[in-house]
Short mmCIF file of C-alpha atoms and ligand atoms in Angstrom, two decimals:
data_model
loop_
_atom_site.label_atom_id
_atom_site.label_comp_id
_atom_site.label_asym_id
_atom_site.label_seq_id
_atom_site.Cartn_x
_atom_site.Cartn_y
_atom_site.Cartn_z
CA UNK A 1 61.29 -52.68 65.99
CA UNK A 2 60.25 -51.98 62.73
CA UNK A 3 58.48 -49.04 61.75
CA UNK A 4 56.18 -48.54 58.46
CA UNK A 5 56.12 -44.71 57.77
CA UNK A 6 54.91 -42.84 54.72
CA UNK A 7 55.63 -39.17 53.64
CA UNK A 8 52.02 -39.39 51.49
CA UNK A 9 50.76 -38.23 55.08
CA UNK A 10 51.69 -34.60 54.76
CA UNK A 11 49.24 -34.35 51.56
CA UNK A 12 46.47 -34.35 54.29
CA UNK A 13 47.73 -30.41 54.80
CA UNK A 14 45.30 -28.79 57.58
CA UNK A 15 45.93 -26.09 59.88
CA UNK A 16 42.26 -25.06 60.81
CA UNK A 17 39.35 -27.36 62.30
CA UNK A 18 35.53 -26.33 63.10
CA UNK A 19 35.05 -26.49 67.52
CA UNK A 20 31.59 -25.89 68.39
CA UNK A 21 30.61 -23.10 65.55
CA UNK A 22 34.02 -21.17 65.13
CA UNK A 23 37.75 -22.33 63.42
CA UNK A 24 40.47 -23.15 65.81
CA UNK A 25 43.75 -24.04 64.91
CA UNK A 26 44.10 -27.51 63.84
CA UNK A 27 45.38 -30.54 66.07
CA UNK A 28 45.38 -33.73 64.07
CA UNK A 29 48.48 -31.84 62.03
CA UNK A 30 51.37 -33.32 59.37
CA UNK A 31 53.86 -32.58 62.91
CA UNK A 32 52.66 -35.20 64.83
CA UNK A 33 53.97 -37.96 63.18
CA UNK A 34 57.20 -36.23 61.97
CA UNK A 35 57.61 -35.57 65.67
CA UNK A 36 57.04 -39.07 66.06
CA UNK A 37 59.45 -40.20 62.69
CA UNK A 38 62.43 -37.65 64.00
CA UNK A 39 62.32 -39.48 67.77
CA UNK A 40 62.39 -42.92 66.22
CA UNK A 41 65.02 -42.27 64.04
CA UNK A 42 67.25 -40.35 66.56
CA UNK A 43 66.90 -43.73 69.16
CA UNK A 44 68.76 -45.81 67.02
CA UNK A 45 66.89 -49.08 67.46
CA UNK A 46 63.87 -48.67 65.08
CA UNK A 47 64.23 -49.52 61.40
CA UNK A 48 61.96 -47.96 58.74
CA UNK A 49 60.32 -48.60 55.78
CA UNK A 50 57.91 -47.56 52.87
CA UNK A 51 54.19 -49.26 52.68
CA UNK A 52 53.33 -51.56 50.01
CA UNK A 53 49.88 -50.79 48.10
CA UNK A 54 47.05 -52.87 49.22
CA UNK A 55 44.16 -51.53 46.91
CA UNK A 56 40.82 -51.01 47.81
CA UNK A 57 39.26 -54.58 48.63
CA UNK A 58 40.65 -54.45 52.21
CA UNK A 59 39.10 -51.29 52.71
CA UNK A 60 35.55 -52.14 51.20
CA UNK A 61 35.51 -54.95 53.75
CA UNK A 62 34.52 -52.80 56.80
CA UNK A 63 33.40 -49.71 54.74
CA UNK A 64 30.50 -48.66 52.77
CA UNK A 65 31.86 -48.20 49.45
CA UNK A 66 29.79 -45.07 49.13
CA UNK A 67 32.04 -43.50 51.68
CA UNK A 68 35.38 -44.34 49.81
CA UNK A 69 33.85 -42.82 46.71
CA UNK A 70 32.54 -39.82 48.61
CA UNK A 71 35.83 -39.32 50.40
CA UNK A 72 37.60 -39.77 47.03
CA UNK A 73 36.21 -36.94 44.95
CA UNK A 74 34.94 -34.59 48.07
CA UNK A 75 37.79 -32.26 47.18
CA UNK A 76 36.97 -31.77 43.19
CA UNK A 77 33.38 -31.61 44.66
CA UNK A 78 34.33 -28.45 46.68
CA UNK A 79 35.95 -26.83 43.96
CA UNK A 80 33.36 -27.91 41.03
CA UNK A 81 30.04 -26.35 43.02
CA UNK A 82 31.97 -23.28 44.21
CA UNK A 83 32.14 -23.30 47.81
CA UNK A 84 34.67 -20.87 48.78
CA UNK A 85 36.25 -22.48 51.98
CA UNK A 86 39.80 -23.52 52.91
CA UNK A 87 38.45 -26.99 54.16
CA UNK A 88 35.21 -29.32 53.64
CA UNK A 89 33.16 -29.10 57.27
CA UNK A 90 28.90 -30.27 57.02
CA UNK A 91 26.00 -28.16 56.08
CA UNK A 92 23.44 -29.88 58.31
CA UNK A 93 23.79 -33.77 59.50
CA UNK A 94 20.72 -35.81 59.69
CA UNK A 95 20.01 -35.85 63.48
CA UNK A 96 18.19 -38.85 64.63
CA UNK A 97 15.16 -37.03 65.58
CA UNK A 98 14.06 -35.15 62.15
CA UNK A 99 13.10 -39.23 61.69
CA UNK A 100 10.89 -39.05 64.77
CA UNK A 101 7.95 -41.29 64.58
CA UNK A 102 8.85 -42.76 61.09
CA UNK A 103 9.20 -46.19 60.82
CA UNK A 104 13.21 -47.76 60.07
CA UNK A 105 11.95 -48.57 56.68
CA UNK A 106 10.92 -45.44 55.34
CA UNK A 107 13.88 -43.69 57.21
CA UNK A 108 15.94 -45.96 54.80
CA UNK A 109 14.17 -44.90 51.71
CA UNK A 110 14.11 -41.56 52.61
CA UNK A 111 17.56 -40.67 53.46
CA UNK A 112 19.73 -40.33 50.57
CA UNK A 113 23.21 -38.91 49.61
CA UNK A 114 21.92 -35.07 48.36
CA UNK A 115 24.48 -33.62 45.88
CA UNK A 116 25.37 -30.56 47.22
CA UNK A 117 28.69 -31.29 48.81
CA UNK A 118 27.89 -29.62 52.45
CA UNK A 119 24.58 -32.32 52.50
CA UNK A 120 27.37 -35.03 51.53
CA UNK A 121 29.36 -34.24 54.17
CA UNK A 122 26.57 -34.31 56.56
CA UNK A 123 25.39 -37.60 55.22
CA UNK A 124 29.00 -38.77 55.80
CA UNK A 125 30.29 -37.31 58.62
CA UNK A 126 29.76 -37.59 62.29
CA UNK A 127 31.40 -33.91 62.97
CA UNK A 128 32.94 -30.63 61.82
CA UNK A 129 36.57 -32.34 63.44
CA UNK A 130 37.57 -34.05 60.25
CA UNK A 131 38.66 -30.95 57.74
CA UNK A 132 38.98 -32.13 54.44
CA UNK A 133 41.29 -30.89 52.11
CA UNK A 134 43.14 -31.67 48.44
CA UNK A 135 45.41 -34.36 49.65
CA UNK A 136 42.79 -35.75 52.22
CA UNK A 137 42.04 -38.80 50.73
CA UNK A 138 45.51 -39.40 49.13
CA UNK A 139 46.87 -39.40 52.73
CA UNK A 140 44.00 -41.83 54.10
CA UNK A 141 44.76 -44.24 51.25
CA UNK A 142 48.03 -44.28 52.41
CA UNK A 143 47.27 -44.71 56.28
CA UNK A 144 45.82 -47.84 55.00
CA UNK A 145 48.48 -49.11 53.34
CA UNK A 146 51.32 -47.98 56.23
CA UNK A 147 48.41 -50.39 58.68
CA UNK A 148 48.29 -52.92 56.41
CA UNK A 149 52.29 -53.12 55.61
CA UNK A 150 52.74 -53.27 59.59
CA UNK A 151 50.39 -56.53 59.77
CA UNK A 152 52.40 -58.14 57.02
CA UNK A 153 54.96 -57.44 58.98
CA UNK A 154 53.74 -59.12 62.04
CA UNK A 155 52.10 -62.00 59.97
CA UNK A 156 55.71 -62.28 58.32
CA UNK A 157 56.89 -63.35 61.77
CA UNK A 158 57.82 -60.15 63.22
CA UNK A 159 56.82 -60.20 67.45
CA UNK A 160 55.92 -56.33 67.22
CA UNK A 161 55.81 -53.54 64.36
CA UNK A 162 54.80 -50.11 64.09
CA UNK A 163 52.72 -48.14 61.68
CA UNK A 164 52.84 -44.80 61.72
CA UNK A 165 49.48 -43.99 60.86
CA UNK A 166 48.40 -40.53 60.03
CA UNK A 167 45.41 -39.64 59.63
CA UNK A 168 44.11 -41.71 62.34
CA UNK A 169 41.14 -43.81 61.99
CA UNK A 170 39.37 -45.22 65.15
CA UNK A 171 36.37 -42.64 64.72
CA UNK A 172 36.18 -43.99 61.27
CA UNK A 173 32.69 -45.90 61.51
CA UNK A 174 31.56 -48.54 58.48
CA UNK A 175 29.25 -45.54 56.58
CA UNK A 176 31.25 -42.36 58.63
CA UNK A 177 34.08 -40.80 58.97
CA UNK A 178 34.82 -38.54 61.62
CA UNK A 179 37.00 -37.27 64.73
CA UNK A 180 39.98 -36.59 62.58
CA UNK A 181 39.54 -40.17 60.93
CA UNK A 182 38.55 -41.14 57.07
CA UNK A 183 39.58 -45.29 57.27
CA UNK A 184 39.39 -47.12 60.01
CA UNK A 185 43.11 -48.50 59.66
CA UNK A 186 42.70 -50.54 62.73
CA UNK A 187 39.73 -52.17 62.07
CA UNK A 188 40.88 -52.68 58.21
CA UNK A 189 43.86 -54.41 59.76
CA UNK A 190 42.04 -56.74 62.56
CA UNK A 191 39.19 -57.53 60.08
CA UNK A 192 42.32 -58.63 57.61
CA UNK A 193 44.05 -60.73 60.23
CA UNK A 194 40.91 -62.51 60.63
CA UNK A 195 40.93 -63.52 57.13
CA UNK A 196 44.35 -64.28 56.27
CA UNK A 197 44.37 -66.81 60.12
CA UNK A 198 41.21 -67.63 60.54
CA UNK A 199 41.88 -66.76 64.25
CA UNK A 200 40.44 -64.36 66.53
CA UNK A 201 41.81 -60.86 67.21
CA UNK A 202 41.87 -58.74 70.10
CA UNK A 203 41.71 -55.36 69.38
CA UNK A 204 43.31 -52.56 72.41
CA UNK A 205 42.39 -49.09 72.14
CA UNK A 206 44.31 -46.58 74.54
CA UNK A 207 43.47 -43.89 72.59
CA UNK A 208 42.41 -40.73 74.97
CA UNK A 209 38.81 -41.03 73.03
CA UNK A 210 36.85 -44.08 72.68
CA UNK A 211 36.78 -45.62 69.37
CA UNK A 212 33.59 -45.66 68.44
CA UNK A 213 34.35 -46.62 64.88
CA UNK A 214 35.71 -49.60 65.70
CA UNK A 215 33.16 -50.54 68.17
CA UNK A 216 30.55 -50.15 65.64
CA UNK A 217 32.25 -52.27 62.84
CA UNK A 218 32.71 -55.14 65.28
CA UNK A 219 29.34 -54.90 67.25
CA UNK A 220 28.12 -58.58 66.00
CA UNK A 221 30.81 -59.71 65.06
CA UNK A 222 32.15 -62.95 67.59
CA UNK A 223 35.84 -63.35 65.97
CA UNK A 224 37.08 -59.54 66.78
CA UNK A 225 37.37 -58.77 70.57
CA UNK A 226 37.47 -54.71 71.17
CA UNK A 227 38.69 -53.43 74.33
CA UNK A 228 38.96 -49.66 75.12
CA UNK A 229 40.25 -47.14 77.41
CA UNK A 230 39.20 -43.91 76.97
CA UNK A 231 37.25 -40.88 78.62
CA UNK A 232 34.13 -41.28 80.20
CA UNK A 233 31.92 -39.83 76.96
CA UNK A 234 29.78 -38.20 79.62
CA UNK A 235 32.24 -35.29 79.08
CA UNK A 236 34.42 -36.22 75.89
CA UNK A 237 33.98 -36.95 72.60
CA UNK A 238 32.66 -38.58 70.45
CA UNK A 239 29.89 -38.46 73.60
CA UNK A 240 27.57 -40.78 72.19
CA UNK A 241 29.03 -44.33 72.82
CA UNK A 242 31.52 -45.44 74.90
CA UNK A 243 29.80 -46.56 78.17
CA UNK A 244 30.81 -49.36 79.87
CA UNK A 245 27.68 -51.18 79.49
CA UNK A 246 27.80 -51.67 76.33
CA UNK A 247 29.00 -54.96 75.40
CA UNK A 248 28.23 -56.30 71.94
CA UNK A 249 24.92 -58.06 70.49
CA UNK A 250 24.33 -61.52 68.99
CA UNK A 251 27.35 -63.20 67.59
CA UNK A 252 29.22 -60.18 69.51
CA UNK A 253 27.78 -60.32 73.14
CA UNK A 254 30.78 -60.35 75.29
CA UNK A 255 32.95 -59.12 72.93
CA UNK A 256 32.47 -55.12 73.28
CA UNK A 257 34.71 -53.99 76.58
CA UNK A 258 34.65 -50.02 77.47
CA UNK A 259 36.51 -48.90 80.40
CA UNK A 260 35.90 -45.38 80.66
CA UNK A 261 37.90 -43.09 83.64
CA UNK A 262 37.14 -39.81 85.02
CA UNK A 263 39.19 -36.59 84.54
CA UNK A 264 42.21 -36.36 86.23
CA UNK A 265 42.86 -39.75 86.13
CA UNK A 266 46.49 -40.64 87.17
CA UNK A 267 49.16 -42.84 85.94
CA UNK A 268 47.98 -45.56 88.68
CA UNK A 269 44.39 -45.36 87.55
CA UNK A 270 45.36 -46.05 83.97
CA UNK A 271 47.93 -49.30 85.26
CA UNK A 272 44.34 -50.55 87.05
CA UNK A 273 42.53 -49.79 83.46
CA UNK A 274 45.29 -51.60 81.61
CA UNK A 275 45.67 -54.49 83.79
CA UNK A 276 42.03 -54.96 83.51
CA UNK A 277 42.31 -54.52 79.89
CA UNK A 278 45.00 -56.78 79.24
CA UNK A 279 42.94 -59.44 81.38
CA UNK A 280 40.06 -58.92 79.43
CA UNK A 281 42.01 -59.76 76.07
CA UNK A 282 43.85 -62.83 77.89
CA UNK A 283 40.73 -64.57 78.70
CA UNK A 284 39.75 -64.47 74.80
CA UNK A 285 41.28 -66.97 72.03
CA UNK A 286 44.13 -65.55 69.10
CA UNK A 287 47.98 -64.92 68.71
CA UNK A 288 47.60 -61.50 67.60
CA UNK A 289 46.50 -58.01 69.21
CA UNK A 290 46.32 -54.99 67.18
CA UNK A 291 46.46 -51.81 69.46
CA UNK A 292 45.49 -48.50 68.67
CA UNK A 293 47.92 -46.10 70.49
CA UNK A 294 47.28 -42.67 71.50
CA UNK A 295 49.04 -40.17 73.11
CA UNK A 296 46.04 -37.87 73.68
CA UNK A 297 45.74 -39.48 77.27
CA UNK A 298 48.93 -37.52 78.13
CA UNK A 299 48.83 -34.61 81.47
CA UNK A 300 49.74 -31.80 78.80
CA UNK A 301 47.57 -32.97 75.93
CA UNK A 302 45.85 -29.96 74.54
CA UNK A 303 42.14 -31.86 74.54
CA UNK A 304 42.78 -34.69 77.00
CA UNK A 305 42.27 -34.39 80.48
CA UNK A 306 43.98 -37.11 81.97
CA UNK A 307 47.15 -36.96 83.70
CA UNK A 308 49.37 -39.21 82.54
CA UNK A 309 53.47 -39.03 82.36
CA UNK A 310 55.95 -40.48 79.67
CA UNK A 311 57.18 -43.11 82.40
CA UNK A 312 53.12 -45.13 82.48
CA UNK A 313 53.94 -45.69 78.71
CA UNK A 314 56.58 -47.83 78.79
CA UNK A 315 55.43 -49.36 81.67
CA UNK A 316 51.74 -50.15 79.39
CA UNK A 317 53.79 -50.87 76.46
CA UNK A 318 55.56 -53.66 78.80
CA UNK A 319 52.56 -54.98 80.81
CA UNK A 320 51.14 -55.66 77.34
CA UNK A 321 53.88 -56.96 76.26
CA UNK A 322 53.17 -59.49 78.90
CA UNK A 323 50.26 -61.04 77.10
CA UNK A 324 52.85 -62.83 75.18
CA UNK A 325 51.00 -62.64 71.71
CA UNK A 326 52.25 -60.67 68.53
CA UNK A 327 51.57 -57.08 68.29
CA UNK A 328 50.42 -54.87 65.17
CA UNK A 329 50.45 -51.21 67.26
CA UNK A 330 48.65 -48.65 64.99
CA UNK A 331 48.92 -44.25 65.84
CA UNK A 332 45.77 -42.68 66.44
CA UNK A 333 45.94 -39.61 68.41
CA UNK A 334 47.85 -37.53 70.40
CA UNK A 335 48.33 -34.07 70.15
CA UNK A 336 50.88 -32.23 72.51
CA UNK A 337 53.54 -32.23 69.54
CA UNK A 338 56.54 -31.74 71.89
CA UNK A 339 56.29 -34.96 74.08
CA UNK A 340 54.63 -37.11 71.06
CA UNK A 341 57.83 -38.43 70.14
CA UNK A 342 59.27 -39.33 73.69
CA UNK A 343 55.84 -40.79 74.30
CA UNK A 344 56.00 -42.95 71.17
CA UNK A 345 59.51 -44.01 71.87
CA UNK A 346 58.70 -45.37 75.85
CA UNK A 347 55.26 -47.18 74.44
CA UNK A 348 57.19 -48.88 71.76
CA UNK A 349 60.58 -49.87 73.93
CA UNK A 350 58.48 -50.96 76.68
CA UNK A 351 56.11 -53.42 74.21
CA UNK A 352 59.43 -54.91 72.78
CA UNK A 353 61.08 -55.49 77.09
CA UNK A 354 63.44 -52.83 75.97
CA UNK A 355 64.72 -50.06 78.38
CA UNK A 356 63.93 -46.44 78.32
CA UNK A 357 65.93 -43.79 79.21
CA UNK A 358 64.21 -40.50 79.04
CA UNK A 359 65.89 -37.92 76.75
CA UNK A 360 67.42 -35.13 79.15
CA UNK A 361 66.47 -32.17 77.35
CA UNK A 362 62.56 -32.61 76.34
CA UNK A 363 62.26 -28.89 76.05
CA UNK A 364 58.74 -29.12 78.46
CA UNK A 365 57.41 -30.01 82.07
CA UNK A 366 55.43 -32.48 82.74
CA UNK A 367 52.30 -31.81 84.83
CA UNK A 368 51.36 -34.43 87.70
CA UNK A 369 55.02 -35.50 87.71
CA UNK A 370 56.56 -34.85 91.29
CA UNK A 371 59.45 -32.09 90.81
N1 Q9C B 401 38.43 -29.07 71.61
C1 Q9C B 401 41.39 -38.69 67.77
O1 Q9C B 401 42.04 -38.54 68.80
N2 Q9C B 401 36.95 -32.99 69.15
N3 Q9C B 401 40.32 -37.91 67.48
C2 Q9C B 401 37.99 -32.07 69.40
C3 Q9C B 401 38.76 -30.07 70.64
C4 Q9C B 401 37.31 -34.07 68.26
C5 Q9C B 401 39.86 -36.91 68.40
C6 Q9C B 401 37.59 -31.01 70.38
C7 Q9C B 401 38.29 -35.03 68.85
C8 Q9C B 401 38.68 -36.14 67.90
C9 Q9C B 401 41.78 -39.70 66.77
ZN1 ZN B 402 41.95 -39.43 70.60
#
């Protein structure tokens, strides 16, 4: 399979993030997808190569510009009004209830971009999860273009490619960024697809988290179906949308599908999920799925809670495989560094009917397997 990778990742240089009021080491880190590069390499069977730039117009077709030119001079922001911190995390973020009891259309002359840079970020942001640093946006850019270069791919003929995404972007909303995410690459890339077929696209997110970014962009929108699997945000992040009733509106009714599961839930509850999933997308028009993979819904993930082993991805990767139409398969998260690779490397041979034989020395035990 091929495999679109760029180095321009490790730019986005973090090692702390904000969790509930106090700094905790960082997950979303520049190891994940080197983890991910070095397991790829070392099977044999993937071949690499560089993105190609795409500019901005791709980009500026799901997001608010004002975003992109927030998230591009944030950093010089930081530094030109003094704020002595290691990382960009919000001030205050407008909560929907300081607008209690006024009407939509003052709320949208009211609420403006401030100019001190903690306000920005509020206005911005949907969390203190997204640290921002120097290279921040640099690194984005380039997730973009490593999404992008993977649907050329596909379009090029190609039955299944791989970007290696990082940051990740499914918590990327159309005015928000958030969750670890600046660009929604996945949505960049299905709302692309759409243009350059002028087919439908199905979009698969087995992500741990829902996507609520993606949701959002594609919420009445008829020609993008978005499918998720994710944790029930009665207990996970981003806990404000991901129910499974909601479905879409107007040109988009239908086209919304959240499956969310309970804690614990086992490699046979996520086959059901998938299978239900995979349905879901079968029953819709369009040659081409994009998926957003995570590894976050692993048993040892360090903010999952599902309880999943490296065997249920290849045997995902292969029952979507099954739907028979091309696949552009996008990172997201993950964060248990030592499996990430092994994980990446059973998704990806299973989507391409591939074999997978576990490496024998892992270096870590799995929890739920049976000893
Ligand atoms: N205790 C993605 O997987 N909350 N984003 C972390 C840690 C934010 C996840 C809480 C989770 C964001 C792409
Ligand atoms: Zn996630």
């Amino acid at each position: 399979m091929q495999v679109v990778y760029s180095s321009r990742h490790l730019a986005h240089d973090i090692d702390t993030e904000t969790f509930m009021g106090v700094g905790v080491p960082a997950n979303e880190v520049a190891e994940r997808a080197e983890r991910i590069r070095t397991a790829l390499t070392a099977d044999g069977e993937f071949a690499f190569s560089e993105p190609t730039e795409h500019g901005e117009a791709p980009i500026t077709a799901v997001h608010d510009e004002g975003l992109v030119r927030f998230l591009e001079v944030a950093w010089s922001e930081v530094r030109a009004q003094a704020i002595p911190r290691a990382f960009l995390s919000a001030d205050t973020y407008p909560n929907l209830a300081m607008f209690e009891g006024i009407s939509p259309d003052a709320v949208q002359r009211l609420v403006r971009e401030p100019g001190h840079v903690g306000g920005r970020a509020g206005y911005w942001g949907l969390d203190s999860a997204a640290p921002l640093v120097a290279g921040t946006y640099d690194a984005a850019r380039a997730a973009v273009d490593v999404a992008l270069t993977t649907m050329d791919l596909v379009l090029g003929g190609e039955r299944a490619a791989y970007g290696l995404c990082r940051p990740p972007g499914h918590h990327a909303a159309r005015s928000m960024y958030g969750g670890y995410c600046f660009f929604n690459n996945a949505a960049i890339v299905a709302d692309a697809i759409t243009r350059a077929t002028g087919e439908r696209v199905a979009i698969l997110d087995v992500d741990y988290h829902h996507g609520n970014g993606t949701q959002q962009i594609f919420w009445r929108r008829g020609d993008v179906r978005y499918v998720s699997i994710h944790a029930d945000p009665e207990r996970a992040y981003p806990y404000f949308l991901g129910r499974a009733d909601e479905s879409g509106e107007g040109e988009g009714s239908g086209e919304n599908l959240n499956i969310p599961l309970r804690a614990g839930a086992t490699n046979a509850d996520y086959l059901e999920a998938t299978d239900r999933a995979v349905e879901a997308i079968a029953a819709g028009p369009g040659s081409i799925v994009v998926v957003s993979l995570g590894f976050d819904t692993y048993g040892l993930d360090p903010i999952g809670d599902f309880a999943l082993t490296t065997d249920v991805y290849h045997e995902v990767g292969h029952r979507i495989a099954t739907l028979d139409r091309r696949l552009v398969i996008l990172q997201e998260g993950g964060y248990h560094r030592p499996s990430l690779g092994e994980n990446a490397r059973a998704w990806l041979r299973g989507a391409e009917g591939r074999a997978f034989d576990p490496l024998p020395s892992s270096g870590f035990t799995e929890r739920g397997t049976v000893a």
